[in-house]
Amino acid sequence: MNTLQAGDNAPRFSLPDQNNEMVSLADFINKKRVLVYFYPKAMTPGCTVQAQGLRDSKAQLEQLNTVVFGISPDEVKRLDKFCLRDELNFSLLSDVDHNVADQFGVWGLKKFMGREYDGIHRLSFLIGLDGKVEKVFNKFKTKNHHDVVLAAIAELT
């Protein structure tokens, strides 16, 4: 796993969102900062808490000219259910083949309860107006992820 670092160019991805509409990072370059957060599976407890925190922080993120995209290997149909169930106000993107996760360096070996498997590591990337990674978030708890992100963006602004 070779995770992107601050200063690296962010991969120019296009993925389907919960409505099966294509979302492209290129559409936001020179317009908004983009928070791309990778999470393992929609509607699981940790992923739900993380998404709800970002949902509830939308106004502050907008004031900081930042848009949010959550990326997981879930199918579009599951993402739609997650958005509806939790009234999420940002796009969730489906990376079923984990191609984008590979490009960001967040797909790799995981261990849970003595079992090893490949999956998404919970990391977030703040992409600046220039399309470069401004900050990598790799130390946070799902319940305070939004606070860590907001503090970092405010510091960079």
PDB file of C-alpha atoms in Angstrom:
ATOM      1  CA  MET A   1       0.000   0.000   0.000  1.00  0.00           C
ATOM      2  CA  ASN A   2       1.556   3.268  -1.176  1.00  0.00           C
ATOM      3  CA  THR A   3      -0.667   5.992   0.287  1.00  0.00           C
ATOM      4  CA  LEU A   4      -0.709   9.454  -1.275  1.00  0.00           C
ATOM      5  CA  GLN A   5       0.923  12.187   0.776  1.00  0.00           C
ATOM      6  CA  ALA A   6       0.460  15.952   1.064  1.00  0.00           C
ATOM      7  CA  GLY A   7       1.819  17.597  -2.078  1.00  0.00           C
ATOM      8  CA  ASP A   8       0.984  14.661  -4.372  1.00  0.00           C
ATOM      9  CA  ASN A   9      -1.339  15.164  -7.314  1.00  0.00           C
ATOM     10  CA  ALA A  10      -4.739  13.637  -6.576  1.00  0.00           C
ATOM     11  CA  PRO A  11      -5.870  11.043  -9.128  1.00  0.00           C
ATOM     12  CA  ARG A  12      -8.506  12.467 -11.486  1.00  0.00           C
ATOM     13  CA  PHE A  13     -11.276   9.977 -10.846  1.00  0.00           C
ATOM     14  CA  SER A  14     -14.850   9.632 -12.054  1.00  0.00           C
ATOM     15  CA  LEU A  15     -17.230   7.371 -10.153  1.00  0.00           C
ATOM     16  CA  PRO A  16     -20.998   6.837  -9.965  1.00  0.00           C
ATOM     17  CA  ASP A  17     -22.770   8.375  -6.979  1.00  0.00           C
ATOM     18  CA  GLN A  18     -25.774   7.078  -5.023  1.00  0.00           C
ATOM     19  CA  ASN A  19     -28.036   8.228  -7.891  1.00  0.00           C
ATOM     20  CA  ASN A  20     -25.866   6.438 -10.467  1.00  0.00           C
ATOM     21  CA  GLU A  21     -24.698   9.796 -11.855  1.00  0.00           C
ATOM     22  CA  MET A  22     -21.006  10.221 -12.649  1.00  0.00           C
ATOM     23  CA  VAL A  23     -19.019  12.538 -10.383  1.00  0.00           C
ATOM     24  CA  SER A  24     -15.585  13.683 -11.542  1.00  0.00           C
ATOM     25  CA  LEU A  25     -12.914  15.298  -9.401  1.00  0.00           C
ATOM     26  CA  ALA A  26     -11.881  17.402 -12.407  1.00  0.00           C
ATOM     27  CA  ASP A  27     -15.199  19.296 -12.164  1.00  0.00           C
ATOM     28  CA  PHE A  28     -14.118  20.768  -8.822  1.00  0.00           C
ATOM     29  CA  ILE A  29     -10.486  21.684  -9.529  1.00  0.00           C
ATOM     30  CA  ASN A  30      -9.974  25.474  -9.314  1.00  0.00           C
ATOM     31  CA  LYS A  31     -13.472  25.813  -7.793  1.00  0.00           C
ATOM     32  CA  LYS A  32     -13.611  24.040  -4.421  1.00  0.00           C
ATOM     33  CA  ARG A  33     -11.554  22.069  -1.977  1.00  0.00           C
ATOM     34  CA  VAL A  34     -12.596  18.434  -1.984  1.00  0.00           C
ATOM     35  CA  LEU A  35     -12.614  16.134   1.031  1.00  0.00           C
ATOM     36  CA  VAL A  36     -12.410  12.555  -0.217  1.00  0.00           C
ATOM     37  CA  TYR A  37     -12.986  10.124   2.620  1.00  0.00           C
ATOM     38  CA  PHE A  38     -12.661   6.383   2.179  1.00  0.00           C
ATOM     39  CA  TYR A  39     -14.746   4.111   4.370  1.00  0.00           C
ATOM     40  CA  PRO A  40     -15.088   0.302   4.410  1.00  0.00           C
ATOM     41  CA  LYS A  41     -18.832  -0.347   4.175  1.00  0.00           C
ATOM     42  CA  ALA A  42     -22.041   1.659   4.065  1.00  0.00           C
ATOM     43  CA  MET A  43     -24.495   1.405   6.964  1.00  0.00           C
ATOM     44  CA  THR A  44     -22.046  -0.120   9.435  1.00  0.00           C
ATOM     45  CA  PRO A  45     -21.799   1.557  12.873  1.00  0.00           C
ATOM     46  CA  GLY A  46     -18.465   3.373  12.453  1.00  0.00           C
ATOM     47  CA  CYS A  47     -19.188   4.441   8.883  1.00  0.00           C
ATOM     48  CA  THR A  48     -22.611   5.728   9.915  1.00  0.00           C
ATOM     49  CA  VAL A  49     -21.210   7.869  12.750  1.00  0.00           C
ATOM     50  CA  GLN A  50     -18.532   9.275  10.435  1.00  0.00           C
ATOM     51  CA  ALA A  51     -21.062  10.120   7.702  1.00  0.00           C
ATOM     52  CA  GLN A  52     -23.489  11.717  10.161  1.00  0.00           C
ATOM     53  CA  GLY A  53     -20.736  13.971  11.515  1.00  0.00           C
ATOM     54  CA  LEU A  54     -19.935  15.194   8.012  1.00  0.00           C
ATOM     55  CA  ARG A  55     -23.644  15.593   7.253  1.00  0.00           C
ATOM     56  CA  ASP A  56     -24.100  17.769  10.326  1.00  0.00           C
ATOM     57  CA  SER A  57     -21.027  19.858   9.381  1.00  0.00           C
ATOM     58  CA  LYS A  58     -22.144  20.664   5.839  1.00  0.00           C
ATOM     59  CA  ALA A  59     -22.784  24.375   6.512  1.00  0.00           C
ATOM     60  CA  GLN A  60     -19.314  24.881   8.023  1.00  0.00           C
ATOM     61  CA  LEU A  61     -17.692  22.931   5.183  1.00  0.00           C
ATOM     62  CA  GLU A  62     -19.531  25.044   2.612  1.00  0.00           C
ATOM     63  CA  GLN A  63     -18.321  28.218   4.347  1.00  0.00           C
ATOM     64  CA  LEU A  64     -14.801  26.825   3.909  1.00  0.00           C
ATOM     65  CA  ASN A  65     -15.501  26.205   0.186  1.00  0.00           C
ATOM     66  CA  THR A  66     -15.237  22.433   0.644  1.00  0.00           C
ATOM     67  CA  VAL A  67     -17.312  19.642  -0.880  1.00  0.00           C
ATOM     68  CA  VAL A  68     -17.369  16.074   0.527  1.00  0.00           C
ATOM     69  CA  PHE A  69     -17.286  12.733  -1.268  1.00  0.00           C
ATOM     70  CA  GLY A  70     -17.379   9.419   0.574  1.00  0.00           C
ATOM     71  CA  ILE A  71     -15.916   6.485  -1.359  1.00  0.00           C
ATOM     72  CA  SER A  72     -16.449   2.799  -0.620  1.00  0.00           C
ATOM     73  CA  PRO A  73     -16.538  -0.463  -2.570  1.00  0.00           C
ATOM     74  CA  ASP A  74     -20.321  -0.633  -2.097  1.00  0.00           C
ATOM     75  CA  GLU A  75     -22.745  -0.953  -4.995  1.00  0.00           C
ATOM     76  CA  VAL A  76     -24.732   2.163  -5.987  1.00  0.00           C
ATOM     77  CA  LYS A  77     -27.966   0.632  -4.659  1.00  0.00           C
ATOM     78  CA  ARG A  78     -26.516   0.262  -1.150  1.00  0.00           C
ATOM     79  CA  LEU A  79     -25.200   3.836  -1.227  1.00  0.00           C
ATOM     80  CA  ASP A  80     -28.654   5.102  -2.128  1.00  0.00           C
ATOM     81  CA  LYS A  81     -30.149   3.260   0.862  1.00  0.00           C
ATOM     82  CA  PHE A  82     -27.444   4.703   3.145  1.00  0.00           C
ATOM     83  CA  CYS A  83     -28.104   8.261   1.925  1.00  0.00           C
ATOM     84  CA  LEU A  84     -31.855   7.902   2.371  1.00  0.00           C
ATOM     85  CA  ARG A  85     -31.675   6.191   5.751  1.00  0.00           C
ATOM     86  CA  ASP A  86     -29.301   8.762   7.234  1.00  0.00           C
ATOM     87  CA  GLU A  87     -30.446  11.801   5.248  1.00  0.00           C
ATOM     88  CA  LEU A  88     -26.916  12.361   3.969  1.00  0.00           C
ATOM     89  CA  ASN A  89     -26.433  15.669   2.171  1.00  0.00           C
ATOM     90  CA  PHE A  90     -23.290  14.843   0.216  1.00  0.00           C
ATOM     91  CA  SER A  91     -22.401  12.312  -2.459  1.00  0.00           C
ATOM     92  CA  LEU A  92     -21.302   8.761  -1.792  1.00  0.00           C
ATOM     93  CA  LEU A  93     -19.328   7.224  -4.634  1.00  0.00           C
ATOM     94  CA  SER A  94     -19.179   3.578  -5.645  1.00  0.00           C
ATOM     95  CA  ASP A  95     -15.686   2.157  -6.228  1.00  0.00           C
ATOM     96  CA  VAL A  96     -16.688  -1.500  -6.620  1.00  0.00           C
ATOM     97  CA  ASP A  97     -13.447  -2.548  -8.314  1.00  0.00           C
ATOM     98  CA  HIS A  98     -11.444  -0.438  -5.777  1.00  0.00           C
ATOM     99  CA  ASN A  99      -9.518   1.179  -8.630  1.00  0.00           C
ATOM    100  CA  VAL A 100      -9.708   4.664  -7.084  1.00  0.00           C
ATOM    101  CA  ALA A 101      -8.879   3.287  -3.636  1.00  0.00           C
ATOM    102  CA  ASP A 102      -5.785   1.692  -5.205  1.00  0.00           C
ATOM    103  CA  GLN A 103      -4.769   5.015  -6.777  1.00  0.00           C
ATOM    104  CA  PHE A 104      -5.027   6.785  -3.423  1.00  0.00           C
ATOM    105  CA  GLY A 105      -3.177   3.918  -1.729  1.00  0.00           C
ATOM    106  CA  VAL A 106      -5.929   2.985   0.714  1.00  0.00           C
ATOM    107  CA  TRP A 107      -6.700  -0.548  -0.502  1.00  0.00           C
ATOM    108  CA  GLY A 108      -4.640  -3.228   1.172  1.00  0.00           C
ATOM    109  CA  LEU A 109      -4.235  -5.959   3.727  1.00  0.00           C
ATOM    110  CA  LYS A 110      -6.322  -5.602   6.878  1.00  0.00           C
ATOM    111  CA  LYS A 111      -6.554  -7.692  10.018  1.00  0.00           C
ATOM    112  CA  PHE A 112      -9.679  -8.159  12.090  1.00  0.00           C
ATOM    113  CA  MET A 113     -10.267 -10.759  14.803  1.00  0.00           C
ATOM    114  CA  GLY A 114      -7.351 -12.861  13.614  1.00  0.00           C
ATOM    115  CA  ARG A 115      -8.498 -12.823   9.992  1.00  0.00           C
ATOM    116  CA  GLU A 116      -6.570 -11.198   7.157  1.00  0.00           C
ATOM    117  CA  TYR A 117      -8.275  -9.799   4.069  1.00  0.00           C
ATOM    118  CA  ASP A 118      -7.967  -6.990   1.525  1.00  0.00           C
ATOM    119  CA  GLY A 119     -10.096  -3.920   2.062  1.00  0.00           C
ATOM    120  CA  ILE A 120     -10.267  -0.152   2.366  1.00  0.00           C
ATOM    121  CA  HIS A 121      -8.299   1.576   5.072  1.00  0.00           C
ATOM    122  CA  ARG A 122     -10.218   4.456   6.643  1.00  0.00           C
ATOM    123  CA  LEU A 123      -8.317   7.532   5.440  1.00  0.00           C
ATOM    124  CA  SER A 124      -9.338  10.957   4.181  1.00  0.00           C
ATOM    125  CA  PHE A 125      -7.666  13.360   1.793  1.00  0.00           C
ATOM    126  CA  LEU A 126      -8.172  17.094   1.497  1.00  0.00           C
ATOM    127  CA  ILE A 127      -7.584  18.106  -2.101  1.00  0.00           C
ATOM    128  CA  GLY A 128      -6.815  21.757  -2.755  1.00  0.00           C
ATOM    129  CA  LEU A 129      -8.034  23.991  -5.535  1.00  0.00           C
ATOM    130  CA  ASP A 130      -4.908  23.067  -7.521  1.00  0.00           C
ATOM    131  CA  GLY A 131      -5.738  19.344  -7.450  1.00  0.00           C
ATOM    132  CA  LYS A 132      -2.939  18.454  -5.037  1.00  0.00           C
ATOM    133  CA  VAL A 133      -3.396  16.677  -1.728  1.00  0.00           C
ATOM    134  CA  GLU A 134      -3.226  19.345   0.986  1.00  0.00           C
ATOM    135  CA  LYS A 135      -3.675  17.063   3.971  1.00  0.00           C
ATOM    136  CA  VAL A 136      -4.016  13.371   4.727  1.00  0.00           C
ATOM    137  CA  PHE A 137      -6.182  12.417   7.703  1.00  0.00           C
ATOM    138  CA  ASN A 138      -5.098   9.091   9.128  1.00  0.00           C
ATOM    139  CA  LYS A 139      -5.433   9.639  12.869  1.00  0.00           C
ATOM    140  CA  PHE A 140      -8.995  10.225  13.978  1.00  0.00           C
ATOM    141  CA  LYS A 141     -11.965   8.470  15.492  1.00  0.00           C
ATOM    142  CA  THR A 142     -15.109   8.138  13.393  1.00  0.00           C
ATOM    143  CA  LYS A 143     -17.074  10.235  15.898  1.00  0.00           C
ATOM    144  CA  ASN A 144     -14.707  13.230  15.666  1.00  0.00           C
ATOM    145  CA  HIS A 145     -13.549  12.951  12.050  1.00  0.00           C
ATOM    146  CA  HIS A 146     -15.581  16.025  11.047  1.00  0.00           C
ATOM    147  CA  ASP A 147     -14.047  18.123  13.864  1.00  0.00           C
ATOM    148  CA  VAL A 148     -10.510  17.121  12.836  1.00  0.00           C
ATOM    149  CA  VAL A 149     -11.283  17.993   9.206  1.00  0.00           C
ATOM    150  CA  LEU A 150     -12.882  21.357  10.030  1.00  0.00           C
ATOM    151  CA  ALA A 151      -9.936  22.354  12.258  1.00  0.00           C
ATOM    152  CA  ALA A 152      -7.409  21.426   9.576  1.00  0.00           C
ATOM    153  CA  ILE A 153      -9.223  23.311   6.819  1.00  0.00           C
ATOM    154  CA  ALA A 154      -9.598  26.393   9.031  1.00  0.00           C
ATOM    155  CA  GLU A 155      -5.856  26.259   9.737  1.00  0.00           C
ATOM    156  CA  LEU A 156      -5.049  26.066   6.018  1.00  0.00           C
ATOM    157  CA  THR A 157      -7.398  28.915   5.127  1.00  0.00           C
TER     158      THR A 157
END
